[in-house]
């Protein structure tokens, strides 16, 4: 991604956001690409390379805690309503009235809140790997949930969430940065079943400094970029996404979100990663939520792991493009 096309803007919360922006050619919509953990805007480099020459606008922020964006240590700064407001501030900064929202991992959760709170700013939504998540107006006991899943499935599923909530987790991961990276970007998706989701196993992996190598779907150059971003920026701030969730810090905000906004009525696409064992217990478990809250969603299933934008780049780009073309936005009067 061209470094010359990155900009910095201070949002209304006083945080600095670093983001890539390439304006749309007349008649084409802008795509808002929202990354997840432990990533940065670079996650979307292959999509930017594909869609930019075609005329699509691209707004690709480093989320709070990542890349060149502010990295507060206070978990309260990572409440979803605040991050959603930050993203709208970026739209305002670039004079973008409406965009197509696209999210992955925690970016999918951020996109979900944007849909609830600022639906008028979007033409449509694309969720990747992690599907739409409605507000949660009731607290979740993650320890009890992990115990329940362990008893019924033999896998705590959220085991890595417990590790990432430890006060020194970032220190352990930064000290063994290659081991951490090679766990979260695994050579095979199934590694997560043994080493990420069971309680205690992700911590064991990193402390033992396991380094099996990089997956075949990442180039060495891409791996080096990912590594440098984490080595330079650290993990203490970005791990707050998990602290907010485990400690139910979104609860007061979620209680205030009107229930009528929970249902998504704009066009929506979910790209399911069938071998992603951390996105949920299985891709199937997302479908009841989609049927209830995103009744018109199109579902595309890919036989890959969590990192769909890297593992199935050509297929993902083609699916997005065909679906977006079907919205009839190209050639129409697209506000900017």
XYZ file of C-alpha atoms in Angstrom:
336
model
C 0.000 0.000 0.000
C 1.352 3.371 -1.090
C 2.688 5.176 1.990
C 2.030 8.500 0.246
C -1.717 7.816 0.396
C -1.806 7.552 4.184
C -3.207 10.422 6.199
C -3.649 11.326 9.862
C -6.756 12.808 11.423
C -7.645 13.635 15.013
C -11.142 12.311 15.760
C -13.636 13.879 18.154
C -12.351 11.755 21.053
C -8.933 13.367 20.625
C -7.286 10.203 19.249
C -5.093 10.228 16.165
C -6.151 7.882 13.361
C -3.707 6.836 10.649
C -5.473 5.640 7.504
C -5.091 4.899 3.812
C -7.377 6.847 1.519
C -7.734 6.682 -2.247
C -10.754 8.584 -3.655
C -13.235 6.860 -5.935
C -13.467 7.419 -9.650
C -16.727 9.151 -10.543
C -19.650 6.738 -10.296
C -17.899 4.175 -8.070
C -18.544 3.649 -4.357
C -15.946 3.846 -1.625
C -15.132 0.683 0.313
C -14.456 1.072 4.030
C -12.164 -1.811 5.068
C -11.962 -2.510 8.817
C -9.284 -4.923 10.033
C -9.144 -7.065 13.148
C -6.609 -8.394 15.688
C -3.603 -8.259 15.831
C -3.478 -6.483 12.535
C -3.446 -3.129 10.781
C -4.696 -1.651 7.534
C -2.028 -3.772 5.818
C -4.364 -6.770 6.190
C -6.235 -5.402 3.177
C -3.220 -4.724 0.952
C -4.213 -7.336 -1.634
C -7.771 -6.006 -1.791
C -6.524 -2.438 -2.187
C -4.257 -3.577 -5.025
C -7.226 -5.240 -6.738
C -10.001 -2.662 -6.294
C -8.118 0.642 -6.575
C -7.252 0.358 -10.301
C -10.891 -0.464 -11.025
C -12.043 2.926 -9.739
C -13.326 2.039 -6.276
C -12.599 4.434 -3.463
C -10.809 2.931 -0.478
C -10.746 4.113 3.128
C -8.620 1.739 5.199
C -7.878 2.811 8.777
C -5.479 1.449 11.321
C -7.934 0.856 14.148
C -7.268 2.158 17.652
C -4.338 0.244 19.153
C -2.901 -0.665 15.743
C -0.426 0.626 13.188
C 0.016 4.379 13.244
C -3.184 5.091 15.192
C -3.253 6.068 18.882
C -2.587 3.250 21.334
C -4.271 4.066 24.650
C -3.701 1.653 27.523
C -7.125 2.299 29.088
C -9.522 -0.467 28.026
C -12.448 1.948 28.268
C -11.188 3.662 25.104
C -11.956 0.438 23.181
C -15.704 0.409 23.796
C -17.384 -0.247 20.476
C -19.580 2.852 20.398
C -16.470 5.017 20.702
C -14.665 3.219 17.902
C -17.769 3.436 15.703
C -17.863 7.197 16.272
C -14.178 7.401 15.360
C -14.854 5.705 12.014
C -17.709 8.087 11.237
C -15.368 10.978 12.022
C -13.040 9.614 9.333
C -15.932 9.467 6.843
C -16.717 13.070 7.698
C -13.074 14.099 7.343
C -13.069 12.801 3.768
C -16.546 14.081 2.899
C -17.942 10.572 2.431
C -21.701 10.475 2.829
C -22.100 6.720 2.270
C -19.763 3.763 1.847
C -19.815 -0.009 1.557
C -18.670 -1.291 4.959
C -16.399 -4.350 5.030
C -15.042 -5.964 8.190
C -12.952 -8.923 9.349
C -12.427 -10.366 12.840
C -12.840 -7.528 15.395
C -13.420 -5.266 12.419
C -16.611 -7.263 11.826
C -17.733 -6.436 15.361
C -16.964 -2.753 14.830
C -18.912 -2.877 11.554
C -21.839 -4.431 13.411
C -22.034 -1.440 15.773
C -21.672 0.963 12.882
C -24.676 -0.755 11.291
C -26.700 -0.349 14.488
C -25.738 3.261 15.145
C -24.988 4.835 11.751
C -26.867 2.789 9.172
C -27.607 5.906 7.126
C -23.882 6.136 6.271
C -23.801 2.792 4.470
C -24.958 1.372 1.161
C -24.305 -2.206 2.237
C -22.240 -4.445 4.500
C -19.752 -7.293 4.061
C -18.734 -9.433 7.028
C -15.762 -11.788 6.603
C -15.039 -14.832 8.816
C -16.776 -13.241 11.810
C -20.425 -12.535 11.043
C -22.725 -9.760 12.230
C -23.032 -9.542 16.016
C -26.020 -7.717 17.558
C -25.670 -5.742 20.796
C -25.438 -7.760 24.017
C -27.610 -6.067 26.670
C -26.875 -8.782 29.249
C -23.497 -9.639 30.809
C -21.570 -12.743 29.776
C -19.628 -14.819 32.300
C -16.733 -15.940 30.105
C -15.314 -18.299 32.719
C -18.664 -20.084 32.914
C -18.951 -20.089 29.120
C -15.490 -21.623 28.746
C -16.292 -24.273 31.353
C -19.546 -25.095 29.568
C -17.843 -25.399 26.192
C -15.031 -27.491 27.653
C -17.514 -29.868 29.246
C -19.673 -30.248 26.144
C -17.152 -30.021 23.314
C -13.814 -30.754 24.946
C -12.532 -27.345 23.866
C -12.916 -24.090 25.808
C -12.927 -22.184 22.513
C -12.205 -18.839 24.209
C -9.069 -20.058 25.948
C -6.872 -17.499 24.218
C -9.159 -14.727 25.481
C -8.141 -15.651 29.025
C -4.462 -15.486 28.073
C -4.841 -12.120 26.347
C -6.501 -10.741 29.498
C -3.476 -11.459 31.694
C -1.644 -8.299 32.738
C 1.659 -9.528 31.296
C 0.340 -11.260 28.156
C 1.671 -8.505 25.916
C 5.124 -8.814 27.482
C 5.248 -12.567 26.873
C 4.047 -12.182 23.273
C 6.369 -9.282 22.456
C 9.349 -11.197 23.865
C 8.510 -14.132 21.572
C 7.040 -12.128 18.705
C 7.647 -14.728 15.986
C 6.044 -17.450 18.072
C 3.005 -15.257 18.680
C 2.713 -14.331 15.007
C 3.083 -17.918 13.850
C 0.276 -18.917 16.193
C -2.170 -16.250 15.058
C -1.162 -16.739 11.398
C -0.914 -20.553 11.492
C 0.511 -22.823 8.818
C -2.722 -24.857 9.071
C -6.097 -23.667 10.450
C -6.398 -26.809 12.569
C -3.433 -25.736 14.701
C -5.845 -23.445 16.486
C -7.914 -26.408 17.702
C -4.941 -27.651 19.673
C -3.003 -24.504 20.483
C -5.238 -21.408 20.453
C -8.721 -22.213 21.695
C -8.111 -24.604 24.648
C -7.430 -22.886 27.967
C -3.715 -22.491 28.669
C -2.451 -23.740 25.320
C -1.837 -20.383 23.610
C 0.194 -19.228 26.597
C 2.161 -22.487 26.532
C 2.843 -22.114 22.799
C 4.244 -18.600 23.148
C 6.196 -19.268 26.346
C 7.820 -22.287 24.687
C 8.625 -20.014 21.729
C 7.265 -22.427 19.130
C 8.088 -21.230 15.599
C 6.920 -23.732 12.956
C 7.261 -21.202 10.147
C 4.988 -18.948 8.126
C 1.967 -20.172 6.161
C 2.284 -20.688 2.432
C -0.357 -18.046 1.773
C 1.853 -15.295 3.226
C 4.972 -14.074 1.475
C 8.091 -13.437 3.521
C 7.757 -9.739 2.709
C 4.183 -9.657 4.018
C 5.211 -11.527 7.152
C 7.999 -9.015 7.741
C 5.529 -6.119 7.462
C 3.168 -7.764 9.963
C 6.058 -8.461 12.307
C 7.438 -4.929 12.155
C 4.024 -3.402 12.886
C 3.713 -5.443 16.077
C 7.346 -5.053 17.087
C 7.109 -1.269 16.686
C 3.658 -0.732 18.158
C 3.487 -3.473 20.778
C 0.490 -5.485 21.885
C -0.509 -3.907 25.185
C -3.017 -1.504 23.679
C -4.580 -3.719 21.019
C -5.208 -6.545 23.509
C -7.821 -4.250 25.077
C -10.385 -5.546 22.582
C -10.420 -8.747 24.617
C -10.399 -6.966 27.975
C -13.458 -4.950 26.965
C -15.321 -8.117 25.948
C -14.389 -10.261 28.954
C -15.167 -7.462 31.414
C -18.475 -6.555 29.727
C -17.449 -2.927 29.243
C -19.773 -2.571 26.227
C -22.785 -3.507 28.353
C -23.928 0.038 29.335
C -23.777 1.153 25.709
C -25.438 -1.969 24.308
C -28.371 -1.514 26.679
C -29.054 1.882 25.108
C -29.074 0.732 21.479
C -32.722 0.522 20.333
C -33.741 -3.027 19.488
C -35.255 -1.951 16.186
C -31.734 -1.114 14.969
C -30.477 -4.644 15.624
C -32.004 -5.907 12.367
C -29.942 -5.109 9.272
C -32.121 -4.166 6.325
C -29.447 -2.994 3.904
C -27.856 -5.493 1.484
C -25.442 -7.763 3.355
C -22.890 -10.438 2.495
C -21.219 -12.868 4.869
C -18.111 -14.691 3.687
C -17.878 -17.729 5.964
C -14.496 -19.339 6.590
C -15.369 -22.998 7.100
C -12.036 -23.927 8.694
C -11.940 -20.988 11.094
C -12.172 -22.593 14.539
C -11.803 -19.316 16.455
C -14.479 -17.248 14.719
C -17.084 -19.345 16.530
C -17.565 -22.985 17.445
C -18.361 -23.429 13.753
C -19.606 -21.403 10.827
C -23.018 -23.018 11.340
C -23.405 -21.356 14.742
C -23.566 -17.925 13.090
C -26.477 -18.766 10.836
C -29.318 -18.473 13.392
C -28.119 -14.952 14.224
C -27.999 -14.050 10.552
C -31.429 -15.494 9.868
C -32.860 -13.494 12.766
C -31.062 -10.176 12.351
C -29.812 -10.092 8.741
C -32.671 -11.851 6.954
C -31.587 -10.950 3.425
C -27.903 -11.768 3.783
C -26.103 -13.658 1.057
C -23.750 -16.328 2.425
C -20.614 -17.463 0.597
C -18.693 -20.347 2.149
C -14.943 -20.702 1.607
C -12.968 -23.801 2.624
C -10.232 -21.795 4.342
C -9.176 -20.630 7.776
C -9.636 -17.297 9.489
C -7.483 -15.111 7.211
C -9.729 -15.133 4.154
C -8.134 -12.027 2.612
C -4.797 -13.878 2.420
C -5.862 -17.514 2.135
C -8.393 -17.046 -0.670
C -7.472 -13.659 -2.143
C -8.667 -14.164 -5.726
C -11.922 -15.850 -4.760
C -12.678 -13.280 -2.071
C -12.002 -10.345 -4.389
C -14.185 -11.887 -7.089
C -17.058 -12.571 -4.665
C -16.945 -9.040 -3.307
C -16.766 -7.507 -6.768
C -19.657 -9.497 -8.213
C -21.827 -8.793 -5.186
C -21.034 -5.072 -5.091
C -21.660 -4.790 -8.840
C -25.047 -6.380 -8.194
C -25.967 -3.504 -5.893
C -26.148 -1.212 -8.928
C -23.931 1.488 -7.427
C -21.503 1.785 -10.331
C -22.536 4.418 -12.813
C -25.140 5.783 -10.444
C -24.769 9.054 -8.601
C -22.543 7.994 -5.721
C -22.231 10.655 -3.036
C -18.753 11.595 -1.913
